[in-house]
Amino acid sequence: MASELDGLPVIATRREEAEGFLQGLVSKSLGWARKYSLFTYPFVTACCGMEYMTMASARYDSDRFGAAMPRFSPRQADLLMVVGTVNCKQAPILQRIYEQMADPKWVMAFGVCASSGGFYDNYATVQGIDRIIPVDVYVPGCPPRPEQVLDGIMLLQKKIQNQSHKLIDRKPLPVIAGGPGR
Ligand code: SF4
């Protein structure tokens, strides 16, 4: 006689549980690895650049946080640091650089000009880079002290650790009109 328990997906459920457990472990491990291997791309436009150089020097030693190595190709970077004032003419360039970075990627607004336009409240200045690209962490100050930037890196590390990281993040392939077989 058939029971209502027959056909319950017991094995599938256990498998899903195991997959969920493994995914959790993978996510934590990848989060840990990624937060300590930040390759920064400094998009430096103005006077905050002096503090960027100080922060990156041996005295403040951003290598303690795994974020010492600047890359000057966006394709090799995962942390875009926007350092200084961004004007409207530069906005498309910044967007293009962000788009060229591979996922996963994060953005820091370094100083009040990048965060909100600062005291350049005029038609030529982007009033905060979050109007054109997503921002993960804001560092206030004009310019920010190196300690503030290190605080920002630590905040970002916490955020990265708590994000969901997949071993393989499959996204649907784009459909190309007139591609093979069409
Ligand atoms: S926040 Fe201050 S120091 Fe930094 S770019 Fe703007 S004006 Fe210069």
PDB file of C-alpha atoms and ligand atoms in Angstrom:
ATOM      1  CA  MET A   1       0.000   0.000   0.000  1.00  0.00           C
ATOM      2  CA  ALA A   2       1.375   3.361  -0.989  1.00  0.00           C
ATOM      3  CA  SER A   3       2.259   5.689   1.852  1.00  0.00           C
ATOM      4  CA  GLU A   4       2.182   9.440   1.700  1.00  0.00           C
ATOM      5  CA  LEU A   5       5.876   9.318   2.637  1.00  0.00           C
ATOM      6  CA  ASP A   6       6.655   7.467  -0.578  1.00  0.00           C
ATOM      7  CA  GLY A   7       8.306   9.622  -3.145  1.00  0.00           C
ATOM      8  CA  LEU A   8       9.518  12.280  -0.710  1.00  0.00           C
ATOM      9  CA  PRO A   9      12.816  13.619  -2.028  1.00  0.00           C
ATOM     10  CA  VAL A  10      14.818  12.557   1.050  1.00  0.00           C
ATOM     11  CA  ILE A  11      18.098  12.074  -0.807  1.00  0.00           C
ATOM     12  CA  ALA A  12      17.640  15.259  -2.769  1.00  0.00           C
ATOM     13  CA  THR A  13      16.994  17.135   0.463  1.00  0.00           C
ATOM     14  CA  ARG A  14      20.146  15.746   2.064  1.00  0.00           C
ATOM     15  CA  ARG A  15      22.067  16.573  -1.048  1.00  0.00           C
ATOM     16  CA  GLU A  16      20.726  20.101  -1.032  1.00  0.00           C
ATOM     17  CA  GLU A  17      21.678  20.419   2.629  1.00  0.00           C
ATOM     18  CA  ALA A  18      25.180  19.154   1.911  1.00  0.00           C
ATOM     19  CA  GLU A  19      25.511  21.511  -1.040  1.00  0.00           C
ATOM     20  CA  GLY A  20      24.327  24.392   1.101  1.00  0.00           C
ATOM     21  CA  PHE A  21      26.829  23.470   3.818  1.00  0.00           C
ATOM     22  CA  LEU A  22      29.673  23.176   1.308  1.00  0.00           C
ATOM     23  CA  GLN A  23      28.661  26.413  -0.381  1.00  0.00           C
ATOM     24  CA  GLY A  24      28.792  28.115   3.024  1.00  0.00           C
ATOM     25  CA  LEU A  25      32.323  26.799   3.631  1.00  0.00           C
ATOM     26  CA  VAL A  26      33.438  27.782   0.122  1.00  0.00           C
ATOM     27  CA  SER A  27      31.918  31.231   0.534  1.00  0.00           C
ATOM     28  CA  LYS A  28      33.670  31.819   3.868  1.00  0.00           C
ATOM     29  CA  SER A  29      37.005  30.597   2.501  1.00  0.00           C
ATOM     30  CA  LEU A  30      36.769  32.683  -0.654  1.00  0.00           C
ATOM     31  CA  GLY A  31      35.680  35.708   1.382  1.00  0.00           C
ATOM     32  CA  TRP A  32      38.684  35.254   3.666  1.00  0.00           C
ATOM     33  CA  ALA A  33      41.079  34.896   0.710  1.00  0.00           C
ATOM     34  CA  ARG A  34      39.599  37.804  -1.233  1.00  0.00           C
ATOM     35  CA  LYS A  35      39.577  40.257   1.649  1.00  0.00           C
ATOM     36  CA  TYR A  36      43.316  39.742   2.184  1.00  0.00           C
ATOM     37  CA  SER A  37      44.316  40.022  -1.475  1.00  0.00           C
ATOM     38  CA  LEU A  38      42.963  43.346  -2.642  1.00  0.00           C
ATOM     39  CA  PHE A  39      44.669  44.641  -5.762  1.00  0.00           C
ATOM     40  CA  THR A  40      43.956  48.334  -5.944  1.00  0.00           C
ATOM     41  CA  TYR A  41      43.552  50.514  -9.006  1.00  0.00           C
ATOM     42  CA  PRO A  42      44.190  54.127  -7.946  1.00  0.00           C
ATOM     43  CA  PHE A  43      42.131  56.528 -10.075  1.00  0.00           C
ATOM     44  CA  VAL A  44      43.897  59.636  -8.812  1.00  0.00           C
ATOM     45  CA  THR A  45      42.718  63.016 -10.029  1.00  0.00           C
ATOM     46  CA  ALA A  46      43.616  65.586  -7.387  1.00  0.00           C
ATOM     47  CA  CYS A  47      45.307  66.506  -4.113  1.00  0.00           C
ATOM     48  CA  CYS A  48      44.050  63.429  -2.200  1.00  0.00           C
ATOM     49  CA  GLY A  49      46.732  61.607  -4.184  1.00  0.00           C
ATOM     50  CA  MET A  50      49.330  62.850  -1.682  1.00  0.00           C
ATOM     51  CA  GLU A  51      47.516  61.009   1.102  1.00  0.00           C
ATOM     52  CA  TYR A  52      47.151  57.938  -1.095  1.00  0.00           C
ATOM     53  CA  MET A  53      50.951  57.874  -1.440  1.00  0.00           C
ATOM     54  CA  THR A  54      51.374  58.316   2.310  1.00  0.00           C
ATOM     55  CA  MET A  55      48.900  55.552   3.041  1.00  0.00           C
ATOM     56  CA  ALA A  56      50.737  53.238   0.655  1.00  0.00           C
ATOM     57  CA  SER A  57      54.156  54.030   2.169  1.00  0.00           C
ATOM     58  CA  ALA A  58      56.074  51.869   4.616  1.00  0.00           C
ATOM     59  CA  ARG A  59      55.026  53.999   7.607  1.00  0.00           C
ATOM     60  CA  TYR A  60      51.360  53.006   7.315  1.00  0.00           C
ATOM     61  CA  ASP A  61      52.042  49.704   5.598  1.00  0.00           C
ATOM     62  CA  SER A  62      48.791  48.819   3.844  1.00  0.00           C
ATOM     63  CA  ASP A  63      50.424  45.464   3.099  1.00  0.00           C
ATOM     64  CA  ARG A  64      49.300  44.404   6.589  1.00  0.00           C
ATOM     65  CA  PHE A  65      45.801  44.320   5.106  1.00  0.00           C
ATOM     66  CA  GLY A  66      46.809  42.637   1.871  1.00  0.00           C
ATOM     67  CA  ALA A  67      46.149  45.834  -0.091  1.00  0.00           C
ATOM     68  CA  ALA A  68      49.645  47.073  -0.912  1.00  0.00           C
ATOM     69  CA  MET A  69      49.996  46.260  -4.565  1.00  0.00           C
ATOM     70  CA  PRO A  70      48.537  48.846  -6.971  1.00  0.00           C
ATOM     71  CA  ARG A  71      47.748  47.600 -10.462  1.00  0.00           C
ATOM     72  CA  PHE A  72      47.676  50.017 -13.335  1.00  0.00           C
ATOM     73  CA  SER A  73      45.424  47.896 -15.485  1.00  0.00           C
ATOM     74  CA  PRO A  74      41.772  47.686 -14.390  1.00  0.00           C
ATOM     75  CA  ARG A  75      41.674  44.104 -15.658  1.00  0.00           C
ATOM     76  CA  GLN A  76      44.119  43.081 -12.914  1.00  0.00           C
ATOM     77  CA  ALA A  77      42.478  45.049 -10.099  1.00  0.00           C
ATOM     78  CA  ASP A  78      39.557  44.338  -7.811  1.00  0.00           C
ATOM     79  CA  LEU A  79      39.473  47.498  -5.669  1.00  0.00           C
ATOM     80  CA  LEU A  80      38.931  50.757  -7.523  1.00  0.00           C
ATOM     81  CA  MET A  81      40.074  53.656  -5.324  1.00  0.00           C
ATOM     82  CA  VAL A  82      38.702  56.932  -6.645  1.00  0.00           C
ATOM     83  CA  VAL A  83      41.058  59.493  -5.160  1.00  0.00           C
ATOM     84  CA  GLY A  84      40.084  63.122  -5.627  1.00  0.00           C
ATOM     85  CA  THR A  85      37.651  65.296  -7.526  1.00  0.00           C
ATOM     86  CA  VAL A  86      35.900  63.814 -10.552  1.00  0.00           C
ATOM     87  CA  ASN A  87      34.599  66.269 -13.089  1.00  0.00           C
ATOM     88  CA  CYS A  88      31.886  65.617 -15.643  1.00  0.00           C
ATOM     89  CA  LYS A  89      34.390  65.168 -18.467  1.00  0.00           C
ATOM     90  CA  GLN A  90      36.142  62.421 -16.501  1.00  0.00           C
ATOM     91  CA  ALA A  91      32.907  60.615 -15.591  1.00  0.00           C
ATOM     92  CA  PRO A  92      32.711  58.428 -18.757  1.00  0.00           C
ATOM     93  CA  ILE A  93      36.377  57.447 -18.305  1.00  0.00           C
ATOM     94  CA  LEU A  94      35.726  56.368 -14.712  1.00  0.00           C
ATOM     95  CA  GLN A  95      32.676  54.379 -15.804  1.00  0.00           C
ATOM     96  CA  ARG A  96      34.700  52.685 -18.548  1.00  0.00           C
ATOM     97  CA  ILE A  97      37.439  51.703 -16.089  1.00  0.00           C
ATOM     98  CA  TYR A  98      34.841  50.265 -13.687  1.00  0.00           C
ATOM     99  CA  GLU A  99      33.307  48.229 -16.493  1.00  0.00           C
ATOM    100  CA  GLN A 100      36.737  46.880 -17.508  1.00  0.00           C
ATOM    101  CA  MET A 101      37.335  45.403 -14.046  1.00  0.00           C
ATOM    102  CA  ALA A 102      36.466  41.743 -13.642  1.00  0.00           C
ATOM    103  CA  ASP A 103      34.009  40.556 -10.981  1.00  0.00           C
ATOM    104  CA  PRO A 104      34.114  40.496  -8.031  1.00  0.00           C
ATOM    105  CA  LYS A 105      35.091  44.144  -7.656  1.00  0.00           C
ATOM    106  CA  TRP A 106      34.718  46.857  -5.065  1.00  0.00           C
ATOM    107  CA  VAL A 107      34.931  50.651  -5.047  1.00  0.00           C
ATOM    108  CA  MET A 108      36.245  53.085  -2.441  1.00  0.00           C
ATOM    109  CA  ALA A 109      35.385  56.807  -2.547  1.00  0.00           C
ATOM    110  CA  PHE A 110      38.584  58.341  -1.144  1.00  0.00           C
ATOM    111  CA  GLY A 111      37.932  61.778   0.378  1.00  0.00           C
ATOM    112  CA  VAL A 112      34.940  64.094   0.356  1.00  0.00           C
ATOM    113  CA  CYS A 113      35.344  65.120  -3.285  1.00  0.00           C
ATOM    114  CA  ALA A 114      34.907  61.531  -4.482  1.00  0.00           C
ATOM    115  CA  SER A 115      32.191  60.879  -1.866  1.00  0.00           C
ATOM    116  CA  SER A 116      30.023  63.931  -2.416  1.00  0.00           C
ATOM    117  CA  GLY A 117      31.756  66.506  -4.610  1.00  0.00           C
ATOM    118  CA  GLY A 118      33.205  68.181  -1.510  1.00  0.00           C
ATOM    119  CA  PHE A 119      33.250  71.942  -1.646  1.00  0.00           C
ATOM    120  CA  TYR A 120      33.165  71.876  -5.467  1.00  0.00           C
ATOM    121  CA  ASP A 121      29.422  72.400  -5.516  1.00  0.00           C
ATOM    122  CA  ASN A 122      29.270  73.411  -9.167  1.00  0.00           C
ATOM    123  CA  TYR A 123      28.044  72.265 -12.564  1.00  0.00           C
ATOM    124  CA  ALA A 124      31.404  70.843 -13.642  1.00  0.00           C
ATOM    125  CA  THR A 125      31.932  68.409 -10.764  1.00  0.00           C
ATOM    126  CA  VAL A 126      30.306  65.024 -10.208  1.00  0.00           C
ATOM    127  CA  GLN A 127      28.552  65.372  -6.849  1.00  0.00           C
ATOM    128  CA  GLY A 128      29.692  61.990  -5.590  1.00  0.00           C
ATOM    129  CA  ILE A 129      30.915  59.083  -7.702  1.00  0.00           C
ATOM    130  CA  ASP A 130      27.958  56.967  -6.551  1.00  0.00           C
ATOM    131  CA  ARG A 131      25.986  58.880  -9.167  1.00  0.00           C
ATOM    132  CA  ILE A 132      27.878  57.006 -11.875  1.00  0.00           C
ATOM    133  CA  ILE A 133      29.250  53.777 -10.324  1.00  0.00           C
ATOM    134  CA  PRO A 134      28.337  51.728  -7.224  1.00  0.00           C
ATOM    135  CA  VAL A 135      30.412  52.530  -4.121  1.00  0.00           C
ATOM    136  CA  ASP A 136      31.193  50.053  -1.336  1.00  0.00           C
ATOM    137  CA  VAL A 137      32.964  52.264   1.183  1.00  0.00           C
ATOM    138  CA  TYR A 138      33.207  56.031   1.709  1.00  0.00           C
ATOM    139  CA  VAL A 139      36.225  57.591   3.404  1.00  0.00           C
ATOM    140  CA  PRO A 140      35.536  61.143   4.620  1.00  0.00           C
ATOM    141  CA  GLY A 141      38.138  63.892   5.030  1.00  0.00           C
ATOM    142  CA  CYS A 142      39.769  66.615   2.958  1.00  0.00           C
ATOM    143  CA  PRO A 143      42.093  64.883   2.577  1.00  0.00           C
ATOM    144  CA  PRO A 144      41.479  61.807   4.728  1.00  0.00           C
ATOM    145  CA  ARG A 145      44.224  60.815   7.137  1.00  0.00           C
ATOM    146  CA  PRO A 146      45.952  57.552   6.192  1.00  0.00           C
ATOM    147  CA  GLU A 147      44.478  55.978   9.347  1.00  0.00           C
ATOM    148  CA  GLN A 148      40.986  56.786   8.022  1.00  0.00           C
ATOM    149  CA  VAL A 149      41.802  55.057   4.745  1.00  0.00           C
ATOM    150  CA  LEU A 150      43.040  51.999   6.636  1.00  0.00           C
ATOM    151  CA  ASP A 151      39.775  52.066   8.627  1.00  0.00           C
ATOM    152  CA  GLY A 152      37.935  52.122   5.289  1.00  0.00           C
ATOM    153  CA  ILE A 153      39.924  49.109   4.056  1.00  0.00           C
ATOM    154  CA  MET A 154      39.069  47.204   7.247  1.00  0.00           C
ATOM    155  CA  LEU A 155      35.368  48.062   6.838  1.00  0.00           C
ATOM    156  CA  LEU A 156      35.529  46.830   3.272  1.00  0.00           C
ATOM    157  CA  GLN A 157      37.216  43.619   4.412  1.00  0.00           C
ATOM    158  CA  LYS A 158      34.322  42.964   6.806  1.00  0.00           C
ATOM    159  CA  LYS A 159      31.875  43.580   3.982  1.00  0.00           C
ATOM    160  CA  ILE A 160      33.746  41.210   1.650  1.00  0.00           C
ATOM    161  CA  GLN A 161      33.883  38.490   4.308  1.00  0.00           C
ATOM    162  CA  ASN A 162      30.115  38.680   4.780  1.00  0.00           C
ATOM    163  CA  GLN A 163      29.276  38.625   1.083  1.00  0.00           C
ATOM    164  CA  SER A 164      28.246  35.447  -0.702  1.00  0.00           C
ATOM    165  CA  HIS A 165      31.090  34.051  -2.820  1.00  0.00           C
ATOM    166  CA  LYS A 166      30.462  31.271  -5.283  1.00  0.00           C
ATOM    167  CA  LEU A 167      33.156  28.949  -6.585  1.00  0.00           C
ATOM    168  CA  ILE A 168      31.735  29.225 -10.069  1.00  0.00           C
ATOM    169  CA  ASP A 169      29.393  32.101 -10.719  1.00  0.00           C
ATOM    170  CA  ARG A 170      27.719  31.173 -13.947  1.00  0.00           C
ATOM    171  CA  LYS A 171      25.918  34.006 -15.632  1.00  0.00           C
ATOM    172  CA  PRO A 172      23.798  33.416 -18.719  1.00  0.00           C
ATOM    173  CA  LEU A 173      25.800  33.975 -21.856  1.00  0.00           C
ATOM    174  CA  PRO A 174      24.721  36.954 -23.900  1.00  0.00           C
ATOM    175  CA  VAL A 175      22.724  36.158 -26.994  1.00  0.00           C
ATOM    176  CA  ILE A 176      24.504  37.470 -30.043  1.00  0.00           C
ATOM    177  CA  ALA A 177      22.270  38.316 -32.935  1.00  0.00           C
ATOM    178  CA  GLY A 178      23.444  36.696 -36.142  1.00  0.00           C
ATOM    179  CA  GLY A 179      25.836  34.389 -34.229  1.00  0.00           C
ATOM    180  CA  PRO A 180      26.719  30.776 -35.223  1.00  0.00           C
ATOM    181  CA  GLY A 181      23.710  28.654 -36.187  1.00  0.00           C
ATOM    182  CA  ARG A 182      21.531  31.625 -37.033  1.00  0.00           C
TER     183      ARG A 182
HETATM  184  S1  SF4 B   1      38.903  65.950  -0.684  1.00  0.00           S
HETATM  185 FE1  SF4 B   1      40.216  67.773  -0.357  1.00  0.00          FE
HETATM  186  S2  SF4 B   1      42.290  66.975  -0.587  1.00  0.00           S
HETATM  187 FE2  SF4 B   1      40.902  65.473  -1.530  1.00  0.00          FE
HETATM  188  S3  SF4 B   1      40.780  66.016  -3.695  1.00  0.00           S
HETATM  189 FE3  SF4 B   1      39.090  67.045  -2.642  1.00  0.00          FE
HETATM  190  S4  SF4 B   1      39.917  69.088  -2.171  1.00  0.00           S
HETATM  191 FE4  SF4 B   1      41.670  67.749  -2.599  1.00  0.00          FE
END
